[in-house]
One Martini backbone bead per residue (centre of mass of N, CA, C, O) as a GRO file, in nm:
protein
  219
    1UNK     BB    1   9.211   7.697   9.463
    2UNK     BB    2   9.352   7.399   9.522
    3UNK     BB    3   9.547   7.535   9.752
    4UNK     BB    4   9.297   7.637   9.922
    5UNK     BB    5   9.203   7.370  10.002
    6UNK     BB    6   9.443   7.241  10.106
    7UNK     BB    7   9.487   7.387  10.308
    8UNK     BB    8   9.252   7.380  10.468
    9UNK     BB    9   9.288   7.057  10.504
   10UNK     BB   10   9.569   7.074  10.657
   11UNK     BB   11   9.444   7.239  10.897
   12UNK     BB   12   9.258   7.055  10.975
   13UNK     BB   13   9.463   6.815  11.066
   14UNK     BB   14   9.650   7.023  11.294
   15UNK     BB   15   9.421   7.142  11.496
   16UNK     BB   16   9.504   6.884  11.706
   17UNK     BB   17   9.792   6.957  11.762
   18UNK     BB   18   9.756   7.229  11.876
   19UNK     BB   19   9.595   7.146  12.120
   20UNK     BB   20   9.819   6.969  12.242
   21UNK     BB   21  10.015   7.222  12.283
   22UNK     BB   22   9.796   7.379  12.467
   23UNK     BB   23   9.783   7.169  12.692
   24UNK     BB   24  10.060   7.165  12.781
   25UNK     BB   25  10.131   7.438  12.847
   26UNK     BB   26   9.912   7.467  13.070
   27UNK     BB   27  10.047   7.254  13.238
   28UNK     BB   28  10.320   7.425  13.290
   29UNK     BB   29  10.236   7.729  13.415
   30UNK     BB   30  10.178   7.676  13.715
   31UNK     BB   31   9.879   7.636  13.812
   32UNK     BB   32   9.593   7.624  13.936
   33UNK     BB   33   9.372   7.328  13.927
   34UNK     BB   34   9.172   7.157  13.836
   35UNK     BB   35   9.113   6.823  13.837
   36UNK     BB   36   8.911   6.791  13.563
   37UNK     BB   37   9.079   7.027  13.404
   38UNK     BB   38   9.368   6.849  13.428
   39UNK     BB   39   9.234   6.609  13.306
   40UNK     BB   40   9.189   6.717  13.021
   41UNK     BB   41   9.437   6.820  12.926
   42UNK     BB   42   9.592   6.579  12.922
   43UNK     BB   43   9.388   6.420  12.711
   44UNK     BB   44   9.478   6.658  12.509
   45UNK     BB   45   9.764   6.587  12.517
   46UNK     BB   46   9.722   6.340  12.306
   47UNK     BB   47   9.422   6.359  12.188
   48UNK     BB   48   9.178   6.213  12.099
   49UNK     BB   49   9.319   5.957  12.239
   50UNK     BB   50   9.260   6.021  12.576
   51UNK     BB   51   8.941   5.973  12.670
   52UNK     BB   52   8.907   5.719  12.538
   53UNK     BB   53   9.109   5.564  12.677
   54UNK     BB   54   8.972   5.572  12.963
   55UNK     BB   55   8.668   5.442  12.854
   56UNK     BB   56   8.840   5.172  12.755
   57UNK     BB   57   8.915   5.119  13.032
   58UNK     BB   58   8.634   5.117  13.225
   59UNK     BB   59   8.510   4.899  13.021
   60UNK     BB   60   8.693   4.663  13.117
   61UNK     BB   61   8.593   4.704  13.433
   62UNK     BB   62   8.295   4.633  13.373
   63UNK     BB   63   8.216   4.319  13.397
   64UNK     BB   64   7.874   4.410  13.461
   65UNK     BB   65   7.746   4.623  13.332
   66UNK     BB   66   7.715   4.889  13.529
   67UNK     BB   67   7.877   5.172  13.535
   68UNK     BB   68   8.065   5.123  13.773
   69UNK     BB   69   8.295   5.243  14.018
   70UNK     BB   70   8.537   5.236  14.227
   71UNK     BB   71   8.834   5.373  14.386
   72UNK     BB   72   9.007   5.147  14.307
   73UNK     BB   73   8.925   5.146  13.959
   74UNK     BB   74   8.980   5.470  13.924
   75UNK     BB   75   9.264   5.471  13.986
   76UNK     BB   76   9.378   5.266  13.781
   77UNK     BB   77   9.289   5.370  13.549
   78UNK     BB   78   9.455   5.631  13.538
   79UNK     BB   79   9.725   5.483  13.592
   80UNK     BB   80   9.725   5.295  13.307
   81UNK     BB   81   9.711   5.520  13.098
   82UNK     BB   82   9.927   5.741  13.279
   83UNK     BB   83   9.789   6.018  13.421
   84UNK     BB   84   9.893   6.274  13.584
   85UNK     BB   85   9.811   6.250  13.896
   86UNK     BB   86   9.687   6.248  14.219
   87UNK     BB   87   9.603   6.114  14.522
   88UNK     BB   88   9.407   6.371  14.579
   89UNK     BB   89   9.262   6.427  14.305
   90UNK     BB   90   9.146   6.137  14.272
   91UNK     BB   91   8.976   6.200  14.563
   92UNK     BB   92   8.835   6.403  14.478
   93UNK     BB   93   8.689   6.322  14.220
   94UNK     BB   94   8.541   6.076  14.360
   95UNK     BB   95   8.369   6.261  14.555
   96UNK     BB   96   8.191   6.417  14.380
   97UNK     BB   97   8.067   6.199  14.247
   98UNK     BB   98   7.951   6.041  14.540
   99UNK     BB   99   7.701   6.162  14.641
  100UNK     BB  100   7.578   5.874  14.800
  101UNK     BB  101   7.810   5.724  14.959
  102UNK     BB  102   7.868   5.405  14.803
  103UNK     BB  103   8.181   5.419  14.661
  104UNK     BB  104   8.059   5.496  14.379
  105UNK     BB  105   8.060   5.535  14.065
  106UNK     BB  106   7.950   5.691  13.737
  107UNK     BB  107   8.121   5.637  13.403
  108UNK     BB  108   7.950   5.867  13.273
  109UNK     BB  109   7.904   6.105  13.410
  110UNK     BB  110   8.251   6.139  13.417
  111UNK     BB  111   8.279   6.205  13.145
  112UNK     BB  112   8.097   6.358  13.066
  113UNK     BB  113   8.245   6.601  13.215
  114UNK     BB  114   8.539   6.543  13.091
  115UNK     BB  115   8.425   6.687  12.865
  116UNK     BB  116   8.385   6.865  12.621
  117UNK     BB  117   8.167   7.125  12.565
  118UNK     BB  118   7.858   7.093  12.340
  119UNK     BB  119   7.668   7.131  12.107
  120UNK     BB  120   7.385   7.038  11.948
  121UNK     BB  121   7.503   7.025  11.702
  122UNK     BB  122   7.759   6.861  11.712
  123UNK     BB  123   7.615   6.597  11.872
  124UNK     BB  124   7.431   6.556  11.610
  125UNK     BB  125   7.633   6.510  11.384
  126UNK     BB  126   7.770   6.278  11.539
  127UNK     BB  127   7.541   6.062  11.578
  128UNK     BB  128   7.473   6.088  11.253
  129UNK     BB  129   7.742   5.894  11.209
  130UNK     BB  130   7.679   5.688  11.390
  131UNK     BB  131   7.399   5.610  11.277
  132UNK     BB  132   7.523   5.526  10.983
  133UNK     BB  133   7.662   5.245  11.045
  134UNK     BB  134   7.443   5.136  11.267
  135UNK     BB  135   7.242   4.913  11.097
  136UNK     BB  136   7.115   4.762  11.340
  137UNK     BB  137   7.098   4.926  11.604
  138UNK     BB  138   7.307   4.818  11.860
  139UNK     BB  139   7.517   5.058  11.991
  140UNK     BB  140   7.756   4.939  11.754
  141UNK     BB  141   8.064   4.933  11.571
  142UNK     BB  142   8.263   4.798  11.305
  143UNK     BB  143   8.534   4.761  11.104
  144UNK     BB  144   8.361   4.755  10.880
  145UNK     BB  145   8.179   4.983  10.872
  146UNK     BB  146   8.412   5.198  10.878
  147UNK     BB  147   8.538   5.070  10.571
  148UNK     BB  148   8.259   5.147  10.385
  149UNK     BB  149   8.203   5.479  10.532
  150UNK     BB  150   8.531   5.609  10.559
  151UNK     BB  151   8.667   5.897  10.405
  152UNK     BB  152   8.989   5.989  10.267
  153UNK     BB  153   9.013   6.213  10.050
  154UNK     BB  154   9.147   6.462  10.276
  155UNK     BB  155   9.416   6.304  10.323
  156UNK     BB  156   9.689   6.370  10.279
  157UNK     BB  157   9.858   6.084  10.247
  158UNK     BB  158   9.611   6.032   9.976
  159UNK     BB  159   9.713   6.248   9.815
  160UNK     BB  160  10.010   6.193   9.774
  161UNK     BB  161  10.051   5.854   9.798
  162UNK     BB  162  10.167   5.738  10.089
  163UNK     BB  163   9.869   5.631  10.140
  164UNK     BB  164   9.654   5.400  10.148
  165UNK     BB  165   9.323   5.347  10.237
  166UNK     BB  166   9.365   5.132  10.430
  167UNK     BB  167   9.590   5.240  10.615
  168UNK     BB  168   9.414   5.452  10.727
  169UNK     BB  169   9.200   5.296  10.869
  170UNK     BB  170   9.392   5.139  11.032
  171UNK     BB  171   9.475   5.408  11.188
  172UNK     BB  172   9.208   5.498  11.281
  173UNK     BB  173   9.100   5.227  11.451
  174UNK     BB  174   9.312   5.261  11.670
  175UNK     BB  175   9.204   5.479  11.816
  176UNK     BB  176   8.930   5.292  11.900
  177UNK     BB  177   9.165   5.104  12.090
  178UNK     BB  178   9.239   5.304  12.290
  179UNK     BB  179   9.330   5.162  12.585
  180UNK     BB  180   9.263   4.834  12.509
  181UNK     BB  181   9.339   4.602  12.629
  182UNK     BB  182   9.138   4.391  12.428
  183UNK     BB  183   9.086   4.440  12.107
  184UNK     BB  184   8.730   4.443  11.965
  185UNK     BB  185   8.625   4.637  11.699
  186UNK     BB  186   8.464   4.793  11.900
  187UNK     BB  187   8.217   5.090  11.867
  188UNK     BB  188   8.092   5.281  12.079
  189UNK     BB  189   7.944   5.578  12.105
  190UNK     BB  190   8.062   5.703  12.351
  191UNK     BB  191   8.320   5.675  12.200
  192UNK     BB  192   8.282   5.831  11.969
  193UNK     BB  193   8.212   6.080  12.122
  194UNK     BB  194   8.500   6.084  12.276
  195UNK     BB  195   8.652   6.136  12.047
  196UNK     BB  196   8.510   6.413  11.883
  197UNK     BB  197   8.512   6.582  12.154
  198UNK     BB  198   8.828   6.662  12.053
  199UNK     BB  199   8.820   6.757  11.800
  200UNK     BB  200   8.586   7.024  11.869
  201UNK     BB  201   8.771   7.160  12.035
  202UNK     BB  202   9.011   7.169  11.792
  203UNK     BB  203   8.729   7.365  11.679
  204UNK     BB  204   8.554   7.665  11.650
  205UNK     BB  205   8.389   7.607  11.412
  206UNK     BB  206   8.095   7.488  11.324
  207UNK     BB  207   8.045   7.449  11.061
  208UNK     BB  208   8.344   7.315  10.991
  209UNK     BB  209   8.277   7.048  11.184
  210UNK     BB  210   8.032   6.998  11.000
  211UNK     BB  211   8.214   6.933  10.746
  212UNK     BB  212   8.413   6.732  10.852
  213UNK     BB  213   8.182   6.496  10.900
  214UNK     BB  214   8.025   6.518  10.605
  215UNK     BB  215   8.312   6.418  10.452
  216UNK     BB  216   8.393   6.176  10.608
  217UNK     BB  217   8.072   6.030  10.612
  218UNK     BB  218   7.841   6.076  10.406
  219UNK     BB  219   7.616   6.346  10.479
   0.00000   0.00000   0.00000
């Protein structure tokens, strides 16, 4: 039984490498892709901080959160981060986004889209662990509330004796600060959700992830 477990547990947590390698072999197959779906590809060839990392470089070039991006900074944002695109497929990317020709996307319209997509079961209980740690309700997080209410017990590395709780918090952290030049404590929702929604994609059981967010986060 605790064998059963165990394995279980250890599943859970490898199932994100698979998916990082399903993303490599797919982009090396040498077949033509969508550019919106070949960069969701690279951003999984990372792992859960693949699209984070995307969202949190578009969030500090946001200066005036105004949540627009021109060409030239969305341009800046890919290349920044490193992600393989060239320079047809992101202004291909570009003029899609920008449908009333004014120049500028919405940065949240195009992650949207670039996110796998997730069902509302799913979607519901990503934002109901968001919003359990955001107790005054103002719309993000910090490393405070993250290490009061993240749950380390099925951490292999925890369960070994690896790594104590705070190593892994601080670990796990770190994710959330994935591609920010100046790292600041704070994870947005969108980022939230932009972690979880590759989390999500290598998973294919909703159970599974349900139970996966439920035990990680004490819902």
């Amino acid at each position: 039984m605790e064998s059963n477990a165990k394995m279980q547990r250890e599943n859970g947590f490898t199932k994100e490498a698979n998916l990082q390698n399903l993303a490599k072999r797919e982009l090396a197959n040498g077949l033509d892709k969508d550019p919106i779906y070949k960069l969701r590809l690279q951003c999984f060839s990372r792992g859960a901080t693949g699209i984070l990392g995307l969202s949190r470089t578009f969030r500090v070039m946001d200066d005036d959160g105004s949540k627009t991006l021109s060409a030239e900074e969305f341009k800046k944002g890919i290349s920044d981060v490193g992600l393989d695109v060239s320079e047809s497929e992101i202004s291909d990317m570009f003029t899609r986004f920008d449908a009333d020709g004014s120049g500028t996307i919405n940065m949240t319209e195009f992650l949207d889209k670039l996110r796998p997509p997730m069902n509302e079961g799913r979607l519901s209980i990503i934002e109901k662990a968001f919003d359990k740690m955001d107790a005054n309700d103002d719309g993000q997080i910090t490393e405070t509330d993250l290490m009061n209410l993240y749950s380390v017990k099925d951490h292999p590395k925890y369960l070994s004796g690896e790594m104590t709780k705070s190593e892994i918090l601080r670990e796990f952290l770190k994710n959330f600060e994935a591609g920010a030049p100046n790292p600041d404590g704070i994870v947005t929702k969108e980022e939230f959700i932009n972690y979880y929604s590759t989390i999500s994609a290598s998973i294919d059981n909703d159970a599974y992830f349900d139970l996966v967010m439920r035990r990680a986060y004490n819902l």
